[in-house]
Short mmCIF file of C-alpha atoms in Angstrom, two decimals:
data_model
loop_
_atom_site.label_atom_id
_atom_site.label_comp_id
_atom_site.label_asym_id
_atom_site.label_seq_id
_atom_site.Cartn_x
_atom_site.Cartn_y
_atom_site.Cartn_z
CA MET G 30 40.71 112.60 10.37
CA GLN G 31 40.36 116.06 8.85
CA ALA G 32 39.88 118.86 11.38
CA GLY G 33 36.41 120.36 11.53
CA LYS G 34 34.74 117.59 9.57
CA PRO G 35 31.78 116.23 11.54
CA ILE G 36 31.98 112.61 12.68
CA LEU G 37 28.98 110.32 12.35
CA TYR G 38 29.00 107.39 14.74
CA SER G 39 27.18 105.05 12.43
CA TYR G 40 26.07 101.45 12.05
CA PHE G 41 25.50 100.46 8.42
CA ARG G 42 22.22 98.66 9.12
CA SER G 43 20.70 101.13 11.60
CA SER G 44 17.62 102.96 10.33
CA CYS G 45 18.53 105.89 12.57
CA SER G 46 22.01 106.26 11.11
CA TRP G 47 20.61 105.83 7.63
CA ARG G 48 18.15 108.70 8.07
CA VAL G 49 20.96 110.98 9.19
CA ARG G 50 23.19 109.84 6.31
CA ILE G 51 20.46 110.79 3.83
CA ALA G 52 20.16 114.23 5.45
CA LEU G 53 23.93 114.74 5.28
CA ALA G 54 23.99 113.69 1.63
CA LEU G 55 21.07 115.97 0.71
CA LYS G 56 22.68 118.93 2.44
CA GLY G 57 26.06 118.17 0.86
CA ILE G 58 27.88 117.90 4.19
CA ALA G 59 31.14 115.92 4.07
CA TYR G 60 31.68 113.77 7.16
CA GLU G 61 33.77 110.97 8.60
CA THR G 62 32.11 107.73 9.58
CA VAL G 63 33.11 106.00 12.80
CA PRO G 64 31.39 102.62 12.70
CA VAL G 65 29.70 101.57 15.94
CA ASN G 66 28.12 98.17 16.18
CA LEU G 67 24.83 99.21 17.67
CA ILE G 68 22.63 96.75 19.46
CA LYS G 69 20.08 99.30 20.57
CA ASP G 70 18.27 101.41 18.05
CA GLY G 71 15.81 104.21 18.49
CA GLY G 72 14.38 107.33 16.98
CA GLN G 73 16.74 109.69 18.79
CA GLN G 74 18.57 110.60 15.61
CA LEU G 75 15.66 112.84 14.57
CA ALA G 76 17.27 115.38 16.92
CA ILE G 77 20.34 115.34 14.66
CA ILE G 78 18.21 115.89 11.56
CA GLU G 79 16.38 118.84 13.14
CA TYR G 80 19.77 120.24 14.22
CA LEU G 81 21.11 119.92 10.67
CA GLU G 82 18.00 121.63 9.38
CA GLU G 83 18.48 124.57 11.72
CA THR G 84 22.20 125.01 11.14
CA ARG G 85 22.27 124.13 7.41
CA PRO G 86 18.87 125.14 6.09
CA THR G 87 19.56 124.41 2.38
CA PRO G 88 17.98 122.33 0.95
CA ARG G 89 14.99 122.39 3.30
CA LEU G 90 13.97 119.08 4.86
CA LEU G 91 10.95 120.73 6.49
CA PRO G 92 8.47 122.76 4.42
CA GLN G 93 7.93 126.43 5.28
CA ASP G 94 4.19 126.11 5.89
CA PRO G 95 3.52 125.13 9.56
CA LYS G 96 0.69 122.75 8.59
CA LYS G 97 2.89 120.93 6.10
CA ARG G 98 5.69 120.85 8.67
CA ALA G 99 3.24 119.23 11.07
CA SER G 100 2.40 116.60 8.44
CA VAL G 101 6.10 115.88 7.93
CA ARG G 102 6.67 115.51 11.66
CA MET G 103 3.55 113.41 12.14
CA ILE G 104 4.69 110.96 9.48
CA SER G 105 8.24 110.94 10.86
CA ASP G 106 7.00 110.30 14.40
CA LEU G 107 4.59 107.62 13.25
CA ILE G 108 7.56 105.75 11.82
CA THR G 109 10.18 106.49 14.48
CA SER G 110 7.93 106.15 17.55
CA GLY G 111 5.02 104.09 16.28
CA ILE G 112 6.71 101.44 14.17
CA GLN G 113 10.47 101.18 14.42
CA PRO G 114 10.87 100.78 18.20
CA LEU G 115 8.46 97.83 18.13
CA GLN G 116 10.33 95.84 15.49
CA ASN G 117 13.93 96.54 16.35
CA LEU G 118 16.44 93.97 17.47
CA SER G 119 16.40 94.73 21.20
CA ILE G 120 12.66 94.06 21.36
CA LEU G 121 12.66 91.04 19.07
CA LYS G 122 15.25 89.40 21.30
CA LYS G 123 12.70 89.52 24.11
CA VAL G 124 10.03 87.77 22.05
CA ARG G 125 9.95 83.97 21.66
CA GLU G 126 11.99 83.09 18.60
CA GLU G 127 9.21 81.36 16.69
CA THR G 128 6.95 84.43 17.00
CA GLN G 129 9.55 87.09 16.11
CA LEU G 130 8.62 87.34 12.43
CA THR G 131 4.90 87.66 13.17
CA TRP G 132 5.59 90.24 15.91
CA ALA G 133 7.66 92.39 13.57
CA GLN G 134 5.17 92.04 10.71
CA ASN G 135 2.28 93.07 12.97
CA ALA G 136 4.16 96.12 14.26
CA ILE G 137 4.95 97.20 10.72
CA THR G 138 1.59 96.49 9.08
CA SER G 139 -0.46 98.22 11.76
CA GLY G 140 1.77 101.28 11.31
CA PHE G 141 1.74 101.02 7.51
CA ASN G 142 -2.07 100.79 7.47
CA ALA G 143 -2.18 104.23 9.13
CA LEU G 144 0.70 105.55 7.03
CA GLU G 145 -0.79 104.50 3.68
CA GLN G 146 -3.98 106.40 4.54
CA ILE G 147 -2.11 109.53 5.66
CA LEU G 148 0.09 109.52 2.55
CA GLN G 149 -2.93 109.35 0.29
CA SER G 150 -3.82 112.86 1.48
CA THR G 151 -0.34 114.38 1.93
CA ALA G 152 1.77 112.88 -0.87
CA GLY G 153 2.83 114.41 -4.13
CA LYS G 154 5.93 112.92 -5.68
CA TYR G 155 7.16 112.25 -2.15
CA CYS G 156 5.60 111.84 1.33
CA VAL G 157 4.48 115.47 1.67
CA GLY G 158 4.19 117.31 -1.61
CA ASP G 159 6.86 117.28 -4.31
CA GLU G 160 9.95 118.03 -2.24
CA VAL G 161 12.04 115.56 -0.24
CA THR G 162 11.40 116.07 3.48
CA MET G 163 12.35 114.52 6.80
CA ALA G 164 9.36 112.18 6.38
CA ASP G 165 11.04 110.64 3.32
CA LEU G 166 14.25 110.11 5.31
CA CYS G 167 12.17 108.07 7.74
CA LEU G 168 10.19 106.19 5.11
CA VAL G 169 12.96 104.54 3.13
CA PRO G 170 14.77 102.83 6.05
CA GLN G 171 11.44 101.61 7.41
CA VAL G 172 10.41 100.13 4.06
CA ALA G 173 13.77 98.33 3.93
CA ASN G 174 13.03 96.86 7.37
CA ALA G 175 9.60 95.79 6.17
CA GLU G 176 11.18 94.03 3.20
CA ARG G 177 13.62 92.20 5.51
CA PHE G 178 10.59 90.98 7.49
CA LYS G 179 8.82 89.91 4.26
CA VAL G 180 5.83 92.22 4.67
CA ASP G 181 3.33 91.98 1.82
CA PHE G 182 3.25 95.36 0.06
CA THR G 183 0.03 94.79 -1.92
CA PRO G 184 -2.04 96.97 0.49
CA TYR G 185 0.54 99.78 0.34
CA PRO G 186 0.71 101.13 -3.22
CA THR G 187 1.42 104.71 -2.14
CA ILE G 188 4.23 103.70 0.23
CA SER G 189 5.76 101.47 -2.46
CA CYS G 190 5.59 104.09 -5.16
CA ILE G 191 7.13 106.88 -3.05
CA ASN G 192 9.84 104.52 -1.81
CA LYS G 193 10.78 103.61 -5.38
CA ARG G 194 11.04 107.27 -6.40
CA LEU G 195 13.21 108.05 -3.39
CA LEU G 196 15.59 105.15 -3.99
CA ALA G 197 16.30 106.60 -7.42
CA LEU G 198 17.81 109.73 -5.82
CA GLU G 199 21.56 109.92 -5.27
CA ALA G 200 21.32 110.93 -1.57
CA PHE G 201 19.36 107.77 -0.85
CA GLN G 202 21.81 105.61 -2.79
CA VAL G 203 25.10 106.82 -1.26
CA SER G 204 23.63 106.52 2.24
CA HIS G 205 22.26 103.01 1.69
CA PRO G 206 23.33 100.28 4.18
CA CYS G 207 24.82 98.24 1.33
CA ARG G 208 27.43 100.97 0.67
CA GLN G 209 28.82 101.90 4.11
CA PRO G 210 32.38 101.57 5.43
CA ASP G 211 31.23 98.93 7.93
CA THR G 212 29.02 96.96 5.51
CA PRO G 213 30.17 93.31 5.51
CA THR G 214 31.37 92.15 2.08
CA GLU G 215 28.50 89.69 1.60
CA LEU G 216 25.95 92.52 1.99
CA ARG G 217 27.63 95.01 -0.33
CA ALA G 218 25.99 96.11 -3.55
CA MET U 33 -18.54 124.34 20.99
CA GLN U 34 -17.16 127.86 20.55
CA ALA U 35 -16.17 128.72 16.98
CA GLY U 36 -12.44 128.94 16.37
CA LYS U 37 -11.44 127.25 19.59
CA PRO U 38 -9.12 124.32 18.86
CA ILE U 39 -10.37 120.86 19.75
CA LEU U 40 -8.07 118.38 21.45
CA TYR U 41 -9.06 114.76 20.92
CA SER U 42 -7.76 113.56 24.24
CA TYR U 43 -7.64 110.55 26.53
CA PHE U 44 -7.05 111.46 30.16
CA ARG U 45 -4.45 108.77 30.75
CA SER U 46 -2.52 109.07 27.47
CA SER U 47 1.02 110.39 27.84
CA CYS U 48 0.76 111.85 24.35
CA SER U 49 -2.38 113.84 25.14
CA TRP U 50 -0.88 114.92 28.44
CA ARG U 51 2.23 116.37 26.76
CA VAL U 52 0.05 118.39 24.40
CA ARG U 53 -2.19 119.56 27.28
CA ILE U 54 0.87 120.88 29.11
CA ALA U 55 1.97 122.75 25.98
CA LEU U 56 -1.50 124.27 25.56
CA ALA U 57 -1.56 125.33 29.22
CA LEU U 58 1.92 126.87 29.03
CA LYS U 59 1.03 128.80 25.92
CA GLY U 60 -2.30 129.92 27.37
CA ILE U 61 -4.36 128.47 24.55
CA ALA U 62 -8.00 127.79 25.43
CA TYR U 63 -9.34 124.59 23.87
CA GLU U 64 -12.20 122.13 23.93
CA THR U 65 -11.56 118.54 24.90
CA VAL U 66 -13.22 115.74 22.97
CA PRO U 67 -12.49 112.58 24.94
CA VAL U 68 -11.37 109.60 22.87
CA ASN U 69 -10.80 106.29 24.56
CA LEU U 70 -7.46 105.49 22.99
CA ILE U 71 -6.15 101.97 22.88
CA LYS U 72 -3.14 102.77 20.82
CA ASP U 73 -0.60 105.29 22.00
CA GLY U 74 2.48 106.69 20.36
CA GLY U 75 4.80 109.59 20.17
CA GLN U 76 3.03 111.23 17.22
CA GLN U 77 1.77 114.10 19.32
CA LEU U 78 5.24 115.71 19.25
CA ALA U 79 4.19 116.98 15.81
CA ILE U 80 1.40 118.94 17.52
CA ILE U 81 3.83 120.42 20.04
CA GLU U 82 6.25 121.53 17.32
CA TYR U 83 3.30 123.01 15.40
CA LEU U 84 2.19 124.94 18.50
CA GLU U 85 5.74 126.16 18.96
CA GLU U 86 5.88 127.47 15.41
CA THR U 87 2.48 129.13 15.37
CA ARG U 88 2.45 130.37 19.01
CA PRO U 89 6.10 130.95 19.87
CA THR U 90 5.54 132.45 23.37
CA PRO U 91 6.60 131.08 25.78
CA ARG U 92 9.29 129.12 23.97
CA LEU U 93 9.26 125.34 24.42
CA LEU U 94 12.48 125.02 22.41
CA PRO U 95 15.57 127.09 23.32
CA GLN U 96 17.01 129.48 20.73
CA ASP U 97 20.46 127.89 20.66
CA PRO U 98 20.57 125.02 18.10
CA LYS U 99 22.73 122.82 20.39
CA LYS U 100 20.31 123.23 23.26
CA ARG U 101 17.40 122.58 20.89
CA ALA U 102 19.14 119.36 19.87
CA SER U 103 19.44 118.37 23.55
CA VAL U 104 15.74 119.04 24.07
CA ARG U 105 14.81 116.97 21.03
CA MET U 106 17.21 114.18 21.96
CA ILE U 107 15.64 113.86 25.41
CA SER U 108 12.13 114.09 23.96
CA ASP U 109 12.88 111.40 21.38
CA LEU U 110 14.57 109.16 23.94
CA ILE U 111 11.31 109.19 25.90
CA THR U 112 8.79 109.13 23.04
CA SER U 113 10.63 106.66 20.78
CA GLY U 114 12.97 104.85 23.16
CA ILE U 115 10.78 104.25 26.19
CA GLN U 116 7.09 104.92 25.81
CA PRO U 117 6.29 102.74 22.76
CA LEU U 118 7.81 99.74 24.54
CA GLN U 119 5.70 99.99 27.68
CA ASN U 120 2.37 101.09 26.33
CA LEU U 121 -0.81 99.10 26.50
CA SER U 122 -0.87 97.78 22.95
CA ILE U 123 2.53 96.15 23.43
CA LEU U 124 1.89 94.87 26.95
CA LYS U 125 -1.20 93.08 25.69
CA LYS U 126 1.07 91.04 23.43
CA VAL U 127 3.31 89.93 26.29
CA ARG U 128 2.39 87.04 28.60
CA GLU U 129 0.41 88.48 31.52
CA GLU U 130 2.77 87.31 34.26
CA THR U 131 5.75 89.04 32.58
CA GLN U 132 4.03 92.36 31.77
CA LEU U 133 5.28 94.22 34.84
CA THR U 134 8.90 93.10 34.33
CA TRP U 135 8.70 93.94 30.61
CA ALA U 136 7.47 97.47 31.33
CA GLN U 137 9.99 98.00 34.12
CA ASN U 138 12.87 96.87 31.89
CA ALA U 139 11.79 99.18 29.07
CA ILE U 140 11.60 102.10 31.46
CA THR U 141 14.76 101.48 33.48
CA SER U 142 16.98 100.93 30.46
CA GLY U 143 15.71 104.25 29.09
CA PHE U 144 15.95 106.01 32.46
CA ASN U 145 19.56 104.83 32.90
CA ALA U 146 20.46 106.73 29.73
CA LEU U 147 18.21 109.66 30.59
CA GLU U 148 19.60 110.15 34.11
CA GLN U 149 23.11 110.39 32.65
CA ILE U 150 22.08 112.85 29.92
CA LEU U 151 20.20 115.05 32.38
CA GLN U 152 23.24 115.28 34.64
CA SER U 153 24.94 117.26 31.89
CA THR U 154 21.97 119.20 30.45
CA ALA U 155 19.76 120.01 33.44
CA GLY U 156 19.42 123.21 35.35
CA LYS U 157 16.14 123.63 37.21
CA TYR U 158 14.52 121.60 34.45
CA CYS U 159 15.64 119.06 31.81
CA VAL U 160 17.66 121.52 29.73
CA GLY U 161 18.69 124.64 31.61
CA ASP U 162 16.31 126.72 33.71
CA GLU U 163 13.39 127.09 31.33
CA VAL U 164 10.57 124.62 30.74
CA THR U 165 11.05 122.94 27.35
CA MET U 166 9.45 120.21 25.24
CA ALA U 167 11.73 117.73 27.06
CA ASP U 168 9.93 118.51 30.32
CA LEU U 169 6.57 117.92 28.67
CA CYS U 170 7.82 114.44 27.80
CA LEU U 171 9.42 113.73 31.17
CA VAL U 172 6.46 114.16 33.51
CA PRO U 173 4.04 111.76 31.77
CA GLN U 174 6.81 109.16 31.49
CA VAL U 175 7.65 109.42 35.20
CA ALA U 176 3.96 108.94 36.00
CA ASN U 177 4.00 105.76 33.88
CA ALA U 178 7.10 104.58 35.72
CA GLU U 179 5.33 105.11 39.04
CA ARG U 180 2.34 103.10 37.83
CA PHE U 181 4.75 100.27 37.00
CA LYS U 182 6.42 100.58 40.44
CA VAL U 183 9.88 101.45 39.11
CA ASP U 184 12.45 102.05 41.88
CA PHE U 185 13.57 105.70 41.62
CA THR U 186 16.66 105.40 43.84
CA PRO U 187 19.05 105.35 40.82
CA TYR U 188 17.33 108.41 39.29
CA PRO U 189 17.80 111.41 41.63
CA THR U 190 17.99 113.94 38.78
CA ILE U 191 14.85 112.64 37.08
CA SER U 192 12.98 112.64 40.42
CA CYS U 193 14.06 116.13 41.38
CA ILE U 194 13.16 117.71 38.02
CA ASN U 195 9.83 115.89 37.97
CA LYS U 196 8.97 117.25 41.42
CA ARG U 197 9.77 120.82 40.37
CA LEU U 198 7.66 120.47 37.22
CA LEU U 199 4.65 119.06 39.05
CA ALA U 200 4.63 122.21 41.18
CA LEU U 201 3.89 124.32 38.07
CA GLU U 202 0.31 125.18 37.22
CA ALA U 203 0.51 124.03 33.59
CA PHE U 204 1.50 120.56 34.73
CA GLN U 205 -1.29 120.47 37.31
CA VAL U 206 -4.23 121.56 35.14
CA SER U 207 -3.18 119.11 32.43
CA HIS U 208 -2.77 116.15 34.82
CA PRO U 209 -4.72 112.94 34.03
CA CYS U 210 -6.48 113.16 37.40
CA ARG U 211 -8.20 116.42 36.34
CA GLN U 212 -9.54 115.76 32.83
CA PRO U 213 -13.16 115.78 31.60
CA ASP U 214 -12.96 112.03 30.94
CA THR U 215 -11.18 111.09 34.19
CA PRO U 216 -13.26 108.44 35.99
CA THR U 217 -14.46 109.58 39.43
CA GLU U 218 -12.31 107.07 41.31
CA LEU U 219 -9.14 108.48 39.73
CA ARG U 220 -9.91 112.15 40.30
CA ALA U 221 -7.78 114.29 42.61
#
């Protein structure tokens, strides 16, 4: 391992790792991946993203205007505290098997109902305005989870449209779970 | 309502409102409370705290050093994403009534096990060093929830000790759920 290169303890499927991988890619930071097979997930990795933002401010992942920054953080927190913890593996394992899909779908749709409405007033090309922000790093992994749980996207045109634009960007492609060192062969793309 | 005074839409018992109330008290910001009987809770109010920090930087709720800031945010996120969403009312209502207490206790203790260990390396008088930070604003409301759910604090001496010190501070007292405009008489203190 090259000296000085940061190490990301990462799990290919984890939304939290994915968010950080997007931030690293956007900021052009080379890193080594040490795969960790996570059972528990959480939103804690936002602390890493804020740390990256403070120590490597270019390109910005938080807008300069405090009100826009608040919008970015509100959207990020809605996803990382309000949706993801309720549909992650450690919780689903505690729910009766036959109700797991419905549980996850409910957690996601009640969050997405709020998110769709917020985005209609904050979005430009991306979640907040026309620049990629921390909110976008949170959106894409959550939409992927929603797709795994077969959520119907008809009520979420804004979410869908922003997600599609983001997935076209290189930073979102190289960081994608289907292209990580620990991605099993059958899930590679 | 006085012109220019910020309005906090608050629910006396909500951990999220409580965190923001502590921040407002610490920063000496006068505000009006509009009580809202929240059913849903979440961590979204961290966006308000970060906004306050950016627009009213004194006293600091985030340390200047980026590594310490990352510790503060990691602890905050552990509580607001990793613990609170799993033990709040909207989730408990979905769990069979006879297992609600165990569910909440498990969510809290698995988070507190991690938190106790983190605090042993970050804490001074408070969660991170000797100054009150955003992490402390998250800790106190979560400890109060743990007490409501009758969590055994024997394994958490660091959490208990920091919580006790914080509750002695005025900002934590004036913001306490037992002293809010919408606190029912029987819960007042």
